[in-house]
XYZ file of C-alpha atoms in Angstrom:
690
model
C -8.860 -39.579 41.508
C -6.187 -37.711 41.547
C -7.890 -34.444 40.764
C -9.943 -35.154 44.199
C -6.976 -35.693 46.337
C -5.128 -33.141 45.138
C -8.134 -30.560 45.564
C -8.154 -32.450 49.128
C -4.925 -31.428 49.623
C -5.081 -27.914 48.383
C -8.352 -27.286 50.820
C -6.044 -28.583 54.029
C -2.674 -26.709 53.042
C -4.872 -23.560 52.635
C -6.707 -24.134 56.176
C -3.394 -24.992 57.621
C -1.827 -22.109 56.476
C -4.493 -19.625 57.133
C -3.950 -20.979 60.646
C -1.184 -20.822 61.246
C -1.612 -16.844 60.013
C 0.916 -17.647 56.675
C -0.603 -15.972 53.577
C -3.203 -17.664 51.485
C -2.999 -16.314 48.102
C -0.703 -19.015 46.324
C -2.411 -21.987 47.376
C -5.986 -20.590 47.596
C -4.995 -19.569 44.125
C -4.014 -22.586 43.165
C -6.652 -24.850 44.831
C -9.313 -22.195 42.998
C -8.187 -22.468 39.104
C -10.043 -24.789 37.505
C -8.975 -24.167 33.870
C -6.160 -22.881 31.686
C -7.483 -21.260 28.261
C -5.942 -19.416 25.024
C -7.468 -16.123 24.828
C -7.696 -16.191 21.231
C -10.227 -19.322 21.697
C -12.972 -17.006 23.675
C -15.266 -16.464 20.655
C -14.912 -13.002 21.252
C -11.748 -11.691 21.294
C -9.675 -11.442 17.778
C -6.972 -10.404 17.036
C -4.357 -9.857 14.157
C -1.429 -10.630 12.616
C 1.451 -8.194 12.012
C 4.834 -8.154 10.191
C 4.361 -12.535 10.979
C 4.166 -11.773 14.348
C 0.759 -13.265 16.636
C 0.745 -12.317 20.410
C -1.417 -15.510 22.472
C -1.965 -15.073 25.697
C -2.235 -18.171 28.289
C -5.498 -17.509 31.134
C -6.077 -19.307 34.430
C -10.040 -19.924 35.058
C -11.126 -19.297 38.226
C -14.231 -20.787 40.109
C -15.619 -17.369 41.080
C -16.035 -16.982 36.698
C -12.635 -14.545 37.133
C -9.290 -14.767 34.761
C -5.917 -13.588 35.105
C -2.892 -13.917 32.965
C -1.116 -17.258 33.442
C 2.687 -16.894 35.240
C 3.684 -20.385 36.549
C 4.650 -23.558 34.590
C 3.404 -21.420 31.539
C 4.761 -23.501 28.912
C 4.265 -23.476 24.492
C 4.307 -25.641 21.482
C 4.004 -25.578 18.008
C 3.577 -28.504 16.272
C 5.076 -27.619 13.456
C 8.055 -25.359 13.725
C 8.029 -25.017 9.996
C 4.764 -23.044 9.493
C 5.786 -20.885 13.292
C 7.265 -21.234 16.075
C 6.039 -20.004 19.763
C 7.895 -18.243 22.572
C 7.668 -18.532 26.025
C 5.601 -16.254 26.276
C 2.990 -16.963 23.494
C 4.782 -14.852 20.569
C 3.970 -16.828 17.379
C 5.908 -16.125 14.474
C 5.007 -17.371 11.070
C 7.784 -18.869 9.547
C 6.220 -17.836 5.444
C 5.571 -21.404 4.360
C 2.475 -23.147 3.500
C 0.732 -25.805 6.356
C -0.765 -26.354 9.678
C 0.403 -25.901 13.166
C -1.139 -26.813 16.453
C 0.539 -24.130 18.819
C -0.578 -25.459 22.544
C 0.121 -24.453 26.498
C 0.269 -26.515 29.341
C 0.216 -25.517 32.906
C 0.991 -29.181 34.086
C -2.468 -29.751 34.925
C -4.379 -27.992 32.371
C -3.861 -27.864 28.453
C -5.142 -25.816 25.341
C -4.442 -25.401 22.148
C -5.462 -23.595 18.674
C -5.120 -24.146 14.868
C -3.240 -21.717 12.657
C -3.101 -22.410 9.134
C -0.996 -20.244 6.616
C -1.621 -20.181 2.694
C 1.418 -18.201 1.048
C -0.787 -18.262 -2.227
C -3.992 -16.042 -0.723
C -1.130 -13.815 1.605
C -3.840 -15.309 3.972
C -3.371 -16.463 8.195
C -6.304 -18.509 9.115
C -6.989 -19.388 12.654
C -8.651 -21.883 14.025
C -10.181 -22.033 17.539
C -11.365 -24.303 19.430
C -15.005 -24.872 20.119
C -17.105 -25.666 23.550
C -18.977 -24.250 26.885
C -15.290 -24.000 28.592
C -13.969 -20.544 26.556
C -17.130 -18.990 27.514
C -14.986 -17.109 29.589
C -17.047 -13.477 29.349
C -20.251 -14.538 29.762
C -19.016 -16.800 33.136
C -17.265 -13.849 34.617
C -20.541 -11.661 34.028
C -22.473 -14.141 35.832
C -20.750 -14.386 38.862
C -19.997 -10.657 39.565
C -23.053 -8.406 41.469
C -25.146 -6.261 39.939
C -22.858 -3.290 41.545
C -19.912 -5.012 40.010
C -21.529 -4.694 36.590
C -22.021 -0.792 37.218
C -18.511 -0.547 38.222
C -16.942 -2.335 34.675
C -19.028 1.017 33.201
C -17.614 3.563 35.402
C -14.355 5.854 34.066
C -13.878 8.411 37.067
C -10.977 10.777 36.827
C -8.911 11.357 39.855
C -6.784 15.163 38.733
C -7.036 16.345 41.259
C -7.731 15.422 44.998
C -8.149 17.533 47.790
C -6.864 20.550 46.161
C -3.421 18.570 44.914
C -2.525 16.364 41.738
C -2.856 13.439 42.088
C 0.972 11.904 41.298
C 1.386 9.377 43.476
C -1.933 6.796 45.039
C -3.317 7.644 48.025
C -5.213 5.280 50.190
C -8.639 7.408 49.503
C -8.564 6.975 45.835
C -7.871 2.568 46.360
C -10.562 2.960 48.768
C -12.463 4.238 45.937
C -11.444 1.771 42.870
C -12.003 -1.072 45.759
C -15.832 -0.045 46.858
C -17.450 0.812 43.718
C -15.729 -2.184 41.733
C -14.021 0.826 38.781
C -13.472 -0.544 35.877
C -10.920 2.234 34.391
C -10.369 5.278 35.134
C -8.555 8.704 32.833
C -5.359 10.300 33.085
C -4.113 13.661 32.787
C -1.507 16.480 32.023
C -1.390 16.656 36.403
C -1.573 13.092 36.648
C 1.642 12.727 34.090
C 4.822 14.293 35.157
C 7.832 12.431 34.657
C 8.255 8.334 33.353
C 8.578 6.659 36.368
C 5.926 8.401 38.199
C 3.360 8.214 35.786
C 4.168 4.230 35.653
C 4.118 3.767 39.845
C 1.088 5.634 39.361
C -0.350 3.490 36.427
C 1.050 0.400 38.268
C -0.654 1.520 41.986
C -4.058 1.924 39.628
C -3.909 -1.707 38.274
C -3.206 -2.764 42.377
C -6.125 -1.564 43.251
C -8.264 -3.218 41.460
C -9.473 -6.453 42.860
C -11.055 -8.423 40.559
C -9.770 -7.553 36.164
C -7.473 -5.046 34.816
C -7.886 -1.484 34.728
C -8.750 0.831 31.703
C -5.686 3.437 31.888
C -7.324 5.829 29.609
C -5.734 9.675 27.737
C -6.157 11.913 25.782
C -2.926 11.716 23.549
C -4.222 12.958 20.385
C -0.801 14.701 19.407
C 0.176 18.312 18.479
C -2.455 20.166 20.692
C -3.966 18.189 22.917
C -1.284 16.294 24.827
C -1.066 15.031 28.458
C 2.060 13.180 28.992
C 4.504 15.998 30.358
C 7.415 13.686 29.151
C 7.669 12.025 26.087
C 6.583 12.496 22.138
C 4.101 15.679 21.425
C 3.820 14.695 17.757
C 2.319 17.804 15.920
C -1.481 16.927 15.371
C -3.878 15.501 13.676
C -4.278 18.792 10.957
C -0.412 18.725 10.165
C -0.116 14.844 9.170
C -3.281 15.946 6.958
C -1.387 18.312 5.323
C 1.504 15.395 5.113
C -0.844 13.107 3.152
C 0.546 10.289 4.198
C -0.985 7.596 5.697
C 2.719 5.897 6.087
C 3.638 8.435 8.455
C 0.388 9.005 10.098
C 0.326 4.792 11.562
C 4.089 5.473 12.243
C 2.766 8.834 14.759
C 0.280 6.056 15.862
C 2.791 3.615 16.777
C 5.254 5.814 18.259
C 2.412 6.804 20.795
C 0.931 3.936 21.341
C 4.387 2.532 22.403
C 5.191 5.332 24.279
C 1.499 4.712 26.538
C 1.958 0.864 26.812
C 5.792 0.929 28.732
C 3.732 3.487 31.329
C 1.330 0.867 31.001
C -1.394 3.162 29.690
C -3.940 1.094 27.475
C -6.624 3.382 25.997
C -5.675 6.551 24.313
C -8.594 8.707 23.230
C -7.503 9.279 19.665
C -7.689 9.895 16.899
C -10.516 12.636 16.873
C -12.287 11.740 12.968
C -14.320 14.994 13.317
C -14.630 16.591 9.502
C -13.608 20.021 10.578
C -15.360 21.364 7.270
C -16.309 24.611 9.363
C -13.583 27.089 10.182
C -15.356 28.757 12.829
C -15.544 25.761 14.747
C -13.701 26.568 17.940
C -13.134 23.221 19.620
C -11.995 20.772 16.737
C -9.947 22.657 14.571
C -6.261 21.221 13.943
C -7.119 18.235 16.219
C -9.264 17.046 13.145
C -6.982 15.080 10.125
C -9.172 17.329 7.380
C -12.619 18.748 5.779
C -12.207 15.741 3.692
C -14.137 12.919 4.636
C -12.196 10.577 2.642
C -8.600 12.107 4.058
C -10.413 11.602 7.776
C -11.041 8.558 7.256
C -7.527 7.111 5.186
C -5.121 9.203 7.780
C -7.751 7.688 10.611
C -7.206 4.283 9.794
C -3.493 4.636 9.117
C -3.223 6.198 12.757
C -5.404 3.854 14.639
C -3.590 0.948 12.747
C -0.521 2.466 14.516
C -1.598 2.169 17.875
C -2.704 -1.487 17.782
C -0.194 -2.607 16.560
C 0.963 -2.071 20.052
C -1.340 -3.083 21.805
C -3.072 0.285 22.418
C -6.841 0.515 22.632
C -7.814 2.625 20.068
C -10.895 5.555 20.519
C -12.385 7.517 17.499
C -13.967 10.525 18.464
C -16.592 12.649 18.702
C -19.693 10.787 16.793
C -21.682 11.623 15.486
C -19.367 15.020 14.255
C -18.307 17.883 15.685
C -16.664 19.122 13.287
C -18.887 21.588 11.609
C -20.102 23.214 15.068
C -19.694 27.024 16.115
C -20.166 25.821 20.199
C -17.619 24.391 22.423
C -19.364 21.539 24.364
C -17.364 22.077 27.533
C -19.310 25.125 27.964
C -22.356 24.791 26.178
C -24.731 22.734 23.788
C -24.168 23.118 19.805
C -26.121 21.532 17.385
C -25.588 19.922 14.085
C -28.407 20.847 11.649
C -28.044 18.254 9.106
C -29.695 15.273 7.108
C -29.140 11.669 7.828
C -27.802 11.787 3.717
C -25.398 14.524 4.608
C -24.177 13.431 7.399
C -23.411 9.369 6.064
C -21.690 11.416 3.079
C -19.086 13.707 5.272
C -19.495 13.112 9.101
C -20.098 9.924 9.712
C -18.185 8.466 6.702
C -14.375 8.406 8.676
C -16.374 6.910 11.825
C -17.922 3.724 9.724
C -14.102 3.211 7.907
C -13.171 2.897 11.485
C -15.818 0.381 12.399
C -15.065 -1.651 9.205
C -11.428 -1.513 10.061
C -12.422 -2.732 13.873
C -11.316 0.108 16.120
C -12.138 -0.758 19.564
C -14.378 2.376 21.344
C -16.351 5.274 19.646
C -16.499 8.581 22.293
C -20.069 10.381 21.865
C -20.065 13.810 20.736
C -22.231 16.451 23.247
C -24.154 18.136 20.719
C -27.709 17.609 19.276
C -28.509 16.241 15.787
C -31.879 17.010 15.434
C -32.941 15.777 12.200
C -31.779 12.356 13.840
C -33.320 12.819 16.757
C -35.454 15.900 17.457
C -36.243 14.410 21.646
C -36.628 17.140 23.667
C -35.505 17.779 27.515
C -36.480 20.351 30.135
C -33.154 22.255 31.128
C -32.062 21.641 34.760
C -29.913 24.962 33.933
C -32.915 27.228 32.895
C -36.003 25.088 32.706
C -36.113 25.774 29.259
C -37.458 23.503 26.567
C -34.022 21.961 24.452
C -32.800 19.058 22.713
C -30.944 15.926 23.971
C -27.692 15.645 23.092
C -26.217 12.582 20.844
C -24.355 11.076 24.316
C -27.665 10.764 25.640
C -29.885 9.755 22.469
C -31.061 6.023 22.051
C -31.902 6.737 18.619
C -28.162 7.922 18.085
C -26.692 5.672 19.927
C -28.621 1.905 19.517
C -30.138 3.156 16.276
C -27.841 5.011 14.213
C -23.738 3.310 15.736
C -24.889 -0.363 16.559
C -28.266 -1.031 14.207
C -27.802 0.787 11.464
C -23.835 1.063 11.120
C -23.260 -2.579 12.758
C -21.075 -1.379 15.252
C -20.116 -4.052 18.236
C -17.422 -2.070 20.053
C -17.212 -0.160 23.349
C -19.606 3.030 23.140
C -17.580 5.302 25.927
C -19.053 9.172 26.598
C -16.897 11.951 26.168
C -16.742 13.687 29.630
C -19.851 13.885 31.564
C -19.092 16.932 33.719
C -18.118 19.143 30.247
C -21.027 22.506 30.543
C -23.518 21.056 27.523
C -24.315 18.060 29.944
C -23.643 19.496 33.161
C -25.198 22.023 33.154
C -28.817 20.956 31.664
C -29.017 17.667 33.297
C -28.782 16.499 36.647
C -25.178 14.432 37.404
C -27.558 11.231 37.823
C -30.597 12.015 35.350
C -27.426 11.698 33.183
C -25.761 9.173 33.823
C -29.015 6.885 33.765
C -29.837 8.819 30.434
C -26.495 7.765 28.906
C -26.793 3.893 29.912
C -30.697 3.483 28.399
C -29.424 5.738 25.599
C -26.888 2.381 24.784
C -23.276 3.606 26.600
C -20.839 1.333 27.731
C -18.558 2.932 29.890
C -19.072 7.012 31.125
C -16.148 8.981 31.223
C -15.599 11.164 34.218
C -18.987 10.995 35.843
C -19.689 14.166 38.542
C -19.548 12.425 42.190
C -19.273 8.559 41.575
C -21.070 7.924 44.898
C -24.182 9.969 44.437
C -23.686 8.156 40.016
C -22.996 5.115 40.874
C -25.549 5.415 44.225
C -28.585 6.159 41.750
C -27.560 3.874 38.751
C -28.201 0.896 41.617
C -31.428 2.133 42.075
C -32.407 2.111 39.076
C -31.934 -0.866 38.275
C -33.760 -2.487 41.585
C -36.449 -0.156 40.413
C -36.821 -1.496 36.622
C -35.947 1.855 34.734
C -32.352 0.158 33.893
C -32.412 -4.275 33.187
C -29.760 -5.577 34.373
C -29.367 -7.479 31.075
C -28.429 -4.222 29.413
C -25.683 -3.617 31.953
C -24.457 -6.820 31.011
C -24.598 -5.758 27.504
C -21.944 -3.425 27.643
C -19.810 -5.410 30.409
C -19.780 -7.885 28.040
C -17.813 -4.715 25.196
C -15.706 -3.756 28.522
C -14.295 -7.743 28.578
C -14.119 -8.368 25.122
C -11.885 -4.711 25.067
C -9.854 -6.152 27.841
C -9.226 -9.362 26.999
C -8.903 -8.052 22.838
C -5.967 -5.580 24.470
C -4.516 -8.326 26.779
C -5.587 -5.550 29.691
C -5.730 -8.724 32.743
C -4.114 -9.029 36.094
C -1.321 -11.587 35.703
C -0.765 -13.521 38.569
C 2.927 -12.826 38.718
C 3.001 -8.338 37.568
C 6.447 -7.723 36.161
C 8.660 -5.773 39.153
C 7.830 -1.968 39.350
C 11.706 -1.452 38.490
C 11.244 -3.612 34.563
C 8.672 -1.598 34.149
C 10.622 2.138 34.806
C 13.375 0.869 33.093
C 11.259 0.626 29.953
C 9.861 3.305 30.237
C 12.447 5.653 30.621
C 14.518 3.262 27.484
C 10.846 4.484 25.573
C 9.025 6.818 26.608
C 10.540 10.149 24.605
C 13.678 8.015 22.964
C 15.251 9.214 19.444
C 13.805 7.114 17.368
C 9.827 8.672 18.286
C 11.883 12.333 18.475
C 12.465 11.719 14.737
C 9.365 10.032 13.347
C 8.199 14.174 15.341
C 10.752 15.390 13.376
C 9.933 14.010 9.704
C 5.770 14.604 10.695
C 6.586 18.140 11.205
C 9.131 18.795 8.258
C 6.489 16.815 6.241
C 3.331 18.847 7.802
C 4.701 22.251 6.289
C 2.554 24.261 3.881
C 3.807 27.491 2.329
C 0.445 29.002 0.847
C 2.213 32.344 -0.401
C 5.573 33.604 -1.451
C 6.143 36.474 -3.263
C 9.779 35.089 -4.061
C 10.825 35.915 -0.475
C 11.395 32.433 0.937
C 13.602 31.211 1.278
C 15.981 33.645 2.692
C 19.180 34.486 1.710
C 20.779 36.814 4.621
C 24.566 37.524 5.244
C 25.271 37.664 9.202
C 25.421 41.727 9.085
C 21.405 41.197 8.178
C 18.929 42.553 10.855
C 15.687 39.652 11.014
C 13.221 40.896 13.649
C 10.692 37.866 15.452
C 7.603 39.510 16.677
C 5.060 37.539 18.256
C 3.507 36.646 22.067
C 5.290 34.562 23.683
C 2.012 33.459 25.448
C 1.144 31.939 22.384
C 4.994 30.421 22.826
C 6.169 32.732 19.540
C 9.606 32.691 22.104
C 9.738 29.034 20.232
C 9.929 30.501 16.525
C 12.427 32.942 17.981
C 14.499 30.248 19.405
C 14.569 28.278 16.385
C 14.727 31.452 13.934
C 18.249 31.807 16.019
C 19.996 28.996 15.417
C 20.165 29.458 11.899
C 20.808 33.447 12.473
C 22.130 34.529 16.152
C 21.869 38.208 16.013
C 18.081 37.912 15.250
C 15.964 40.699 17.317
C 13.013 38.996 19.439
C 10.051 41.315 19.856
C 7.197 39.966 22.342
C 3.807 41.523 21.233
C 0.568 39.919 20.901
C -0.613 43.524 19.638
C -0.840 46.474 18.276
C 3.268 48.022 18.505
C 4.528 50.807 20.338
C 7.051 53.329 19.398
C 9.383 51.200 21.263
C 8.887 48.626 19.745
C 8.309 49.505 16.253
C 11.820 51.327 17.391
C 13.226 47.151 17.347
C 11.729 46.609 14.267
C 13.252 48.945 12.497
C 16.005 48.352 10.267
C 14.594 45.087 9.450
C 15.517 43.696 6.579
C 12.877 41.163 7.118
C 10.447 40.436 9.667
C 9.071 37.406 10.479
C 5.939 37.080 12.252
C 3.780 34.414 14.519
C 0.165 34.554 14.859
C -1.829 31.846 16.980
C -5.645 32.020 16.970
C -7.758 29.290 17.868
C -11.131 30.958 16.782
C -13.345 33.253 14.514
C -12.770 36.511 16.713
C -9.101 35.559 16.854
C -8.806 36.343 13.282
C -11.696 38.836 13.087
C -10.099 41.960 11.473
C -10.031 44.213 14.281
C -7.992 41.315 16.476
C -5.186 42.341 18.259
C -2.497 39.947 15.823
C -4.029 40.687 13.229
C -4.051 44.300 13.180
C -0.173 43.950 15.274
C 0.176 41.874 11.518
C -0.986 44.591 8.971
C 1.387 47.055 10.796
C 3.973 45.185 10.631
C 3.217 44.935 6.514
C 2.270 48.560 6.396
C 6.816 49.354 7.222
C 7.994 48.038 4.177
C 9.869 45.928 5.357
C 9.378 41.897 3.886
C 6.943 40.370 6.415
C 6.767 36.469 6.309
C 4.183 35.468 8.530
C 3.612 31.541 10.333
C 0.152 29.884 11.030
C 1.007 28.366 14.372
C -2.434 27.393 14.976
C -5.276 27.276 12.590
C -4.458 28.189 9.213
C -6.716 30.175 8.700
C -4.385 33.797 10.018
C -4.071 34.898 6.216
C -7.319 35.732 5.724
C -6.789 39.007 7.855
C -3.600 39.622 6.277
C -3.948 38.930 3.005
C -0.795 41.278 1.791
C 1.925 39.167 4.051
C 4.962 38.564 1.552
C 5.259 35.260 2.667
C 2.522 32.672 4.633
C 3.508 29.355 6.110
C 1.403 26.570 8.783
C 2.538 24.845 10.423
C -0.622 23.620 12.450
C 0.138 23.522 15.608
C 2.857 25.122 18.645
C 5.162 21.838 19.513
C 8.638 22.594 19.747
C 9.055 20.167 16.703
C 6.421 22.277 14.285
C 9.000 25.947 15.328
C 11.897 23.715 13.968
C 10.129 22.878 11.182
C 8.784 26.294 10.628
C 12.250 27.705 10.478
C 13.898 25.373 8.927
C 11.698 25.857 5.915
C 12.018 29.763 6.078
C 15.868 29.250 6.032
C 15.686 26.651 2.704
C 17.251 23.522 5.432
C 13.691 21.652 4.281
C 11.563 22.237 1.091
C 7.817 22.220 2.058
C 6.021 19.742 0.668
C 2.225 19.921 2.589
C -0.846 20.379 0.872
C -4.239 23.106 2.715
C -6.424 19.848 4.778
C -8.702 22.941 4.383
C -10.189 25.755 2.572
C -9.115 29.150 3.871
C -11.727 31.595 2.931
C -11.977 35.238 2.923
C -14.057 37.081 5.346
C -17.097 37.361 2.790
C -17.275 33.704 2.711
C -15.092 33.757 -1.393
C -12.637 31.047 -1.004
C -9.378 32.926 -0.352
C -6.811 29.129 -0.821
C -8.071 25.919 -2.052
C -8.382 22.742 -0.104
C -4.394 20.564 -2.091
C -3.747 24.362 -2.179
C 1.186 23.994 -1.240
C 3.805 25.332 -3.242
C 7.155 24.066 -2.267
C 10.809 25.496 -3.858
C-alpha cells in the first residue's frame, strides 16, 4: 500500500512539475527507480581484493532497464566490523581477522547485501553473492534496448579533428553524434589531450553527451614511443621494461599510467602490447614489445596489467594473435604471419593466454593474415586481386581460436578500422559487417560513423547479422563497464573537483620518480672497451653528434649537465668539413642514432655512415641507440654502445647519467642483436655493468 501511495504521489508531482515548467529530473528519476543493487552481486561482475580493499558500488535500477550509480541517501553498513569495515562510498577494508561479515547498503526504500569471509590460514577472501532475477541487470538492460542502441554500444569512433581543427572541446555536432548513434565509447588521441584541465573537461563533456550508459573513453597510452597525453608522465616504454627484467617496475609503471588516466576520466587503456618482437625487421612493433622472449612478455605484461587494474582502468592486450613477426606495417599494408598453430601457441599466443588467464578486460585484434589458421580469401576492393582475410575479419581467429580454443570471455576490440590493411582492401561498411560476424565486440575507428551504423542496421534487418549476435557483444561491453565502474552517476562530482584532482595526479613527482627509476634500470651497456664511465676534466672537449629530428639534442642537453662545455653537432648524415672541424680536438665523441626500420640501420644508411665516419677519426666514440637496440650491427667497431629503447627525456637523462658513472647499468638485452649476415652479434640477456 505504501509503495502504491508513493507511486501515485510521485506521478502526480511529476505531472504538476511538468505543467508548471519546472524540470522533471529528480522527481521522475525517483519514480522510475525499482531497486538498489550492489554491483558485485551482478553475476557477470568480478572484482579483486587489492591491498585488503574491495570497492563496491550501489546501483539504482530503473523501470526502463538502465542502471546508474546511486548518489543520494545511500548508507553502507558492515555486520561484523572485526572482519571488515565499509566507508560511506562503499570501499570495504578487511581487518585481517578471520570471520564473515555482511556488507549491506540501503537508500531508505531498497536494500541489498553481500557476504565477505576472510580465511587467514588460507590467505583467502571469499565473496558470496546474493542470487535472483533482480541481479540480471545486464539482461534487463539489453531487453530494453533498441537494435540501434545495441549497435551503438559496439561503436568506438575517434574525433581527432573536426572540420580541420583539433577537437579539444566538445561541440554540438559531436554531442549529437554521440546521442543519435548511442555510442558505447570514443578513443582520444594526442590532438585531443593538450592539458590536464582541458582533457578532464573534454572527457566529462563526452560522458554528459552519453544518454544512458557510461562511455568507454579509451586511449593508446602504452608508454615510450606511443604516448598520447601531452601532459603527464611518458614512461620509458615496454622494451625498456623488458631490459629491467623487473615485474615490480612494470607493475609500478602500469599503475602510474592508470592513475593518470583515471584522474582525467579516461577509463580504458589500449595497452599493453603483448606482441613478441622476434623479427628485428618489424617496422611497427619494435620497442613497443617487451621482448622477443614469450615468457618475459607474459610476465611483464601481466605485471603491467595488474598495475592498470589496481587503478580501476581497463587494460587491453594487443595485437592478437601477434604482430611481432611481421615485416609490413599494418597501418599501410597487409602483412602475413606464416606459422602453424603449434608454433603460435609456443610463441605468439603465449602472452595472450597468460593475460586471459589473469583476467584481462579486452584484447585488440591484428590486421595481419594467419594463413595456417584461416586460409579464407576475399577479393580486394583496391585492385581486384585475391587476398587472405586478416585476423580482425576472421571468424576462425576471433571466435574459433580466441573464444573457443583459448577460452577468452572478455571484450574483443578491433584495431583501427581506418588502417590501410583494412580500408584499402575492404569497404568501410563491408569491413565492419565482416568484423561483427567474425566475433568483434567493438569496432574501433569505423570509417564514416553514419554509413557504418546504417550498414549494420541493414545487415541486422536483412538477417545477415542476428540480433542475438549483437546481444552477445553488448553483454560483454556492459560487463566491462560494470567491472570497471564505468557507470553514469545520478550526481556526478563537480567539474572543479575533477580538474583539481587531475592537476594533483597527472605528472606528479611520484610518477616522475617511477619514470626515472624505470629508465635508469633499463639502460643496457652492450659494449665497453674500457671507455666508460667517462673520467674527464673541465678542459676536456666532448662532442655530441646526432640529429635534432631524432631528439638527439636532448642527449646533448643531458651531457651538458655533466660537462657544460660539451659541443653539439646537429647532424644525421655524413659530416661536412665544417662539422668535422667541430669534432676536431675532442677527447670523446658521443653519438646518438635513432632507427625504426631495417632500412635505417642498413650499412649505407645515413646515420650509420656518419657514425663510422666518426669512428675513423681515432677519437673514442660512445654510441647511444636511442630507439631500436639493433643499430650497433652497422658500426661494430664503436668503443662503447648503450641502448635506451626510447626517445623520451627520462631515457636520455638515464643514458647520460650512465655515461658519466652516475648510474650503474643493469639492463639486459630483451632481444638478440644480429649481424647483417644473420649471425648473432649480441645475445638475448647480454648486458655489462661497471
